[in-house]
């Protein structure tokens, strides 16, 4: 982590939780001594955005995020939510391009690009997810995949100050297999170099690049000290008490 970029810890609850269990998580965070220098963003299922927002509104540096949004403002899109709906429920962020949206629901780079433009136009911050599958890593195509995904984001980004890039190798998400700090740092460094060459050195220096993929209370410290890892997008561990330890992993 560079001293010039605020450390970021996101919790992606995915399709987990209910009013009771998520209230427990919110209460735990509200009463915990969290590192005030860390930005914390929680992404509950859409029906619970307003609940978590109301419970954590008074907690400094803690905000909520939509897990996904539709690119249209309104219309006949059964099951979807718009950016304005997410905002109305208190969201300040939106996760886009998560591997489950890409590989389970078939979202293309083109569609994710459209969503990016809509999210930024609405005033939300984009958590832009990229990452390769195991076969891409083994064949040496990690950056080819990441660059293709990054390019789709880049073509639709008007304000890089409202973008957080989340590198999540698909082979490490929910598998218990985490990229070593050295592997994660190498890819994060390559992503930052790509930003410098294709967007600008200032953007490369200021944009936070966070890591996701089986992050937990045991491996977070070793990952956090890498110079180009600016935080985490945490999955399963964000539902557990150890999430507080992850948030506080850079505290001196």
mmCIF file of C-alpha atoms in Angstrom, residues 39-198:
data_model
loop_
_atom_site.group_PDB
_atom_site.id
_atom_site.type_symbol
_atom_site.label_atom_id
_atom_site.label_comp_id
_atom_site.label_asym_id
_atom_site.label_seq_id
_atom_site.Cartn_x
_atom_site.Cartn_y
_atom_site.Cartn_z
ATOM 1 C CA UNK A 39 -12.548 3.374 3.873
ATOM 2 C CA UNK A 40 -15.059 0.562 4.478
ATOM 3 C CA UNK A 41 -17.768 -0.283 1.945
ATOM 4 C CA UNK A 42 -20.407 -2.970 2.454
ATOM 5 C CA UNK A 43 -22.334 -4.571 -0.414
ATOM 6 C CA UNK A 44 -25.378 -6.414 0.953
ATOM 7 C CA UNK A 45 -28.109 -7.937 -1.214
ATOM 8 C CA UNK A 46 -30.228 -5.151 -2.683
ATOM 9 C CA UNK A 47 -33.211 -5.574 -0.303
ATOM 10 C CA UNK A 48 -30.936 -4.724 2.635
ATOM 11 C CA UNK A 49 -29.134 -1.647 1.284
ATOM 12 C CA UNK A 50 -31.362 0.786 3.182
ATOM 13 C CA UNK A 51 -31.152 -1.289 6.373
ATOM 14 C CA UNK A 52 -27.358 -1.269 6.484
ATOM 15 C CA UNK A 53 -27.185 2.344 5.401
ATOM 16 C CA UNK A 54 -29.458 3.425 8.250
ATOM 17 C CA UNK A 55 -27.610 1.341 10.832
ATOM 18 C CA UNK A 56 -24.179 2.597 9.803
ATOM 19 C CA UNK A 57 -24.935 6.164 8.730
ATOM 20 C CA UNK A 58 -23.270 7.580 11.833
ATOM 21 C CA UNK A 59 -20.115 5.459 11.466
ATOM 22 C CA UNK A 60 -17.356 7.498 9.863
ATOM 23 C CA UNK A 61 -15.814 6.159 6.640
ATOM 24 C CA UNK A 62 -18.372 3.338 6.322
ATOM 25 C CA UNK A 63 -20.681 3.303 3.294
ATOM 26 C CA UNK A 64 -22.800 0.851 1.319
ATOM 27 C CA UNK A 65 -22.614 -0.384 -2.246
ATOM 28 C CA UNK A 66 -24.927 -2.066 -4.720
ATOM 29 C CA UNK A 67 -23.673 -5.451 -5.887
ATOM 30 C CA UNK A 68 -24.911 -4.729 -9.391
ATOM 31 C CA UNK A 69 -27.100 -2.252 -11.282
ATOM 32 C CA UNK A 70 -28.790 -2.078 -14.659
ATOM 33 C CA UNK A 71 -27.575 0.475 -17.163
ATOM 34 C CA UNK A 72 -31.094 1.822 -17.864
ATOM 35 C CA UNK A 73 -32.755 4.385 -15.623
ATOM 36 C CA UNK A 74 -36.076 2.534 -15.604
ATOM 37 C CA UNK A 75 -38.143 0.160 -17.713
ATOM 38 C CA UNK A 76 -39.346 -3.399 -18.206
ATOM 39 C CA UNK A 77 -36.314 -5.127 -16.710
ATOM 40 C CA UNK A 78 -37.763 -7.580 -14.221
ATOM 41 C CA UNK A 79 -35.482 -8.288 -11.276
ATOM 42 C CA UNK A 80 -33.072 -5.429 -11.940
ATOM 43 C CA UNK A 81 -32.340 -2.226 -10.015
ATOM 44 C CA UNK A 82 -31.272 1.125 -11.461
ATOM 45 C CA UNK A 83 -28.554 3.472 -10.259
ATOM 46 C CA UNK A 84 -31.163 5.903 -8.936
ATOM 47 C CA UNK A 85 -32.806 3.106 -6.929
ATOM 48 C CA UNK A 86 -29.454 2.188 -5.394
ATOM 49 C CA UNK A 87 -28.831 5.839 -4.547
ATOM 50 C CA UNK A 88 -32.293 6.124 -3.036
ATOM 51 C CA UNK A 89 -31.434 3.246 -0.706
ATOM 52 C CA UNK A 90 -28.248 4.985 0.412
ATOM 53 C CA UNK A 91 -25.651 3.381 -1.845
ATOM 54 C CA UNK A 92 -22.617 5.424 -2.810
ATOM 55 C CA UNK A 93 -20.871 2.676 -4.771
ATOM 56 C CA UNK A 94 -21.683 -0.043 -7.287
ATOM 57 C CA UNK A 95 -19.735 -3.221 -7.990
ATOM 58 C CA UNK A 96 -19.453 -3.877 -11.721
ATOM 59 C CA UNK A 97 -17.890 -6.707 -13.702
ATOM 60 C CA UNK A 98 -17.650 -9.203 -10.845
ATOM 61 C CA UNK A 99 -16.637 -12.607 -12.159
ATOM 62 C CA UNK A 100 -19.969 -14.095 -11.111
ATOM 63 C CA UNK A 101 -21.768 -11.491 -13.213
ATOM 64 C CA UNK A 102 -19.442 -12.251 -16.125
ATOM 65 C CA UNK A 103 -19.273 -16.035 -15.953
ATOM 66 C CA UNK A 104 -22.555 -17.054 -14.282
ATOM 67 C CA UNK A 105 -24.873 -14.425 -15.765
ATOM 68 C CA UNK A 106 -23.020 -13.895 -19.025
ATOM 69 C CA UNK A 107 -22.410 -10.155 -18.837
ATOM 70 C CA UNK A 108 -20.118 -8.981 -21.615
ATOM 71 C CA UNK A 109 -17.434 -6.310 -21.514
ATOM 72 C CA UNK A 110 -19.724 -4.179 -23.680
ATOM 73 C CA UNK A 111 -22.619 -4.390 -21.217
ATOM 74 C CA UNK A 112 -20.329 -3.733 -18.248
ATOM 75 C CA UNK A 113 -19.024 -0.682 -20.094
ATOM 76 C CA UNK A 114 -22.563 0.663 -20.495
ATOM 77 C CA UNK A 115 -23.218 0.118 -16.805
ATOM 78 C CA UNK A 116 -20.024 1.980 -15.958
ATOM 79 C CA UNK A 117 -21.140 5.037 -17.874
ATOM 80 C CA UNK A 118 -24.539 4.982 -16.146
ATOM 81 C CA UNK A 119 -23.039 4.532 -12.672
ATOM 82 C CA UNK A 120 -20.688 7.478 -13.069
ATOM 83 C CA UNK A 121 -23.413 9.663 -14.572
ATOM 84 C CA UNK A 122 -25.588 8.911 -11.539
ATOM 85 C CA UNK A 123 -22.863 10.039 -9.145
ATOM 86 C CA UNK A 124 -21.921 6.628 -7.783
ATOM 87 C CA UNK A 125 -18.372 5.315 -7.430
ATOM 88 C CA UNK A 126 -17.470 2.278 -9.561
ATOM 89 C CA UNK A 127 -15.783 -0.762 -8.047
ATOM 90 C CA UNK A 128 -14.484 -2.153 -11.337
ATOM 91 C CA UNK A 129 -13.752 -5.880 -11.134
ATOM 92 C CA UNK A 130 -11.288 -7.647 -13.396
ATOM 93 C CA UNK A 131 -9.538 -11.001 -13.263
ATOM 94 C CA UNK A 132 -8.505 -14.119 -15.092
ATOM 95 C CA UNK A 133 -9.566 -17.765 -14.914
ATOM 96 C CA UNK A 134 -7.153 -20.534 -13.909
ATOM 97 C CA UNK A 135 -6.489 -21.532 -17.510
ATOM 98 C CA UNK A 136 -5.565 -17.946 -18.398
ATOM 99 C CA UNK A 137 -3.081 -17.813 -15.530
ATOM 100 C CA UNK A 138 -1.534 -21.149 -16.521
ATOM 101 C CA UNK A 139 -1.214 -20.155 -20.184
ATOM 102 C CA UNK A 140 0.373 -16.792 -19.404
ATOM 103 C CA UNK A 141 -2.653 -14.764 -20.531
ATOM 104 C CA UNK A 142 -3.435 -13.037 -17.247
ATOM 105 C CA UNK A 143 -2.724 -9.515 -18.447
ATOM 106 C CA UNK A 144 -4.302 -10.078 -21.857
ATOM 107 C CA UNK A 145 -7.582 -10.866 -20.103
ATOM 108 C CA UNK A 146 -7.218 -8.030 -17.617
ATOM 109 C CA UNK A 147 -6.363 -5.489 -20.330
ATOM 110 C CA UNK A 148 -9.427 -6.476 -22.366
ATOM 111 C CA UNK A 149 -11.605 -5.949 -19.314
ATOM 112 C CA UNK A 150 -9.816 -2.738 -18.304
ATOM 113 C CA UNK A 151 -10.228 -1.306 -21.791
ATOM 114 C CA UNK A 152 -13.998 -1.748 -21.638
ATOM 115 C CA UNK A 153 -14.024 0.210 -18.384
ATOM 116 C CA UNK A 154 -11.604 2.871 -19.675
ATOM 117 C CA UNK A 155 -13.760 3.637 -22.719
ATOM 118 C CA UNK A 156 -16.660 4.556 -20.425
ATOM 119 C CA UNK A 157 -14.897 6.325 -17.554
ATOM 120 C CA UNK A 158 -15.137 10.099 -17.427
ATOM 121 C CA UNK A 159 -13.772 10.606 -13.910
ATOM 122 C CA UNK A 160 -11.092 8.260 -12.604
ATOM 123 C CA UNK A 161 -11.299 9.766 -9.111
ATOM 124 C CA UNK A 162 -14.560 7.819 -8.739
ATOM 125 C CA UNK A 163 -13.118 4.439 -9.709
ATOM 126 C CA UNK A 164 -11.664 1.667 -7.557
ATOM 127 C CA UNK A 165 -10.188 -1.285 -9.480
ATOM 128 C CA UNK A 166 -10.644 -4.705 -7.903
ATOM 129 C CA UNK A 167 -8.315 -7.411 -9.195
ATOM 130 C CA UNK A 168 -9.967 -10.741 -8.414
ATOM 131 C CA UNK A 169 -8.393 -13.828 -9.990
ATOM 132 C CA UNK A 170 -11.360 -16.092 -10.658
ATOM 133 C CA UNK A 171 -9.432 -19.156 -9.540
ATOM 134 C CA UNK A 172 -9.092 -17.667 -6.044
ATOM 135 C CA UNK A 173 -12.684 -16.514 -5.453
ATOM 136 C CA UNK A 174 -14.425 -18.665 -2.883
ATOM 137 C CA UNK A 175 -11.974 -21.507 -3.418
ATOM 138 C CA UNK A 176 -9.768 -20.974 -0.381
ATOM 139 C CA UNK A 177 -6.853 -20.640 -2.788
ATOM 140 C CA UNK A 178 -5.376 -17.168 -2.496
ATOM 141 C CA UNK A 179 -2.779 -15.609 -4.748
ATOM 142 C CA UNK A 180 0.495 -15.296 -2.893
ATOM 143 C CA UNK A 181 1.410 -11.722 -1.944
ATOM 144 C CA UNK A 182 4.107 -11.852 -4.625
ATOM 145 C CA UNK A 183 1.713 -12.996 -7.373
ATOM 146 C CA UNK A 184 -0.902 -10.437 -6.374
ATOM 147 C CA UNK A 185 1.664 -7.637 -6.211
ATOM 148 C CA UNK A 186 3.073 -8.550 -9.631
ATOM 149 C CA UNK A 187 -0.357 -8.316 -11.272
ATOM 150 C CA UNK A 188 -1.292 -5.140 -9.386
ATOM 151 C CA UNK A 189 1.973 -3.554 -10.523
ATOM 152 C CA UNK A 190 1.247 -4.529 -14.132
ATOM 153 C CA UNK A 191 -2.257 -3.034 -13.861
ATOM 154 C CA UNK A 192 -0.808 0.209 -12.512
ATOM 155 C CA UNK A 193 1.720 0.293 -15.346
ATOM 156 C CA UNK A 194 -1.106 -0.183 -17.844
ATOM 157 C CA UNK A 195 -2.962 2.754 -16.293
ATOM 158 C CA UNK A 196 0.138 4.905 -16.540
ATOM 159 C CA UNK A 197 0.676 4.053 -20.191
ATOM 160 C CA UNK A 198 -2.976 4.185 -21.306
#
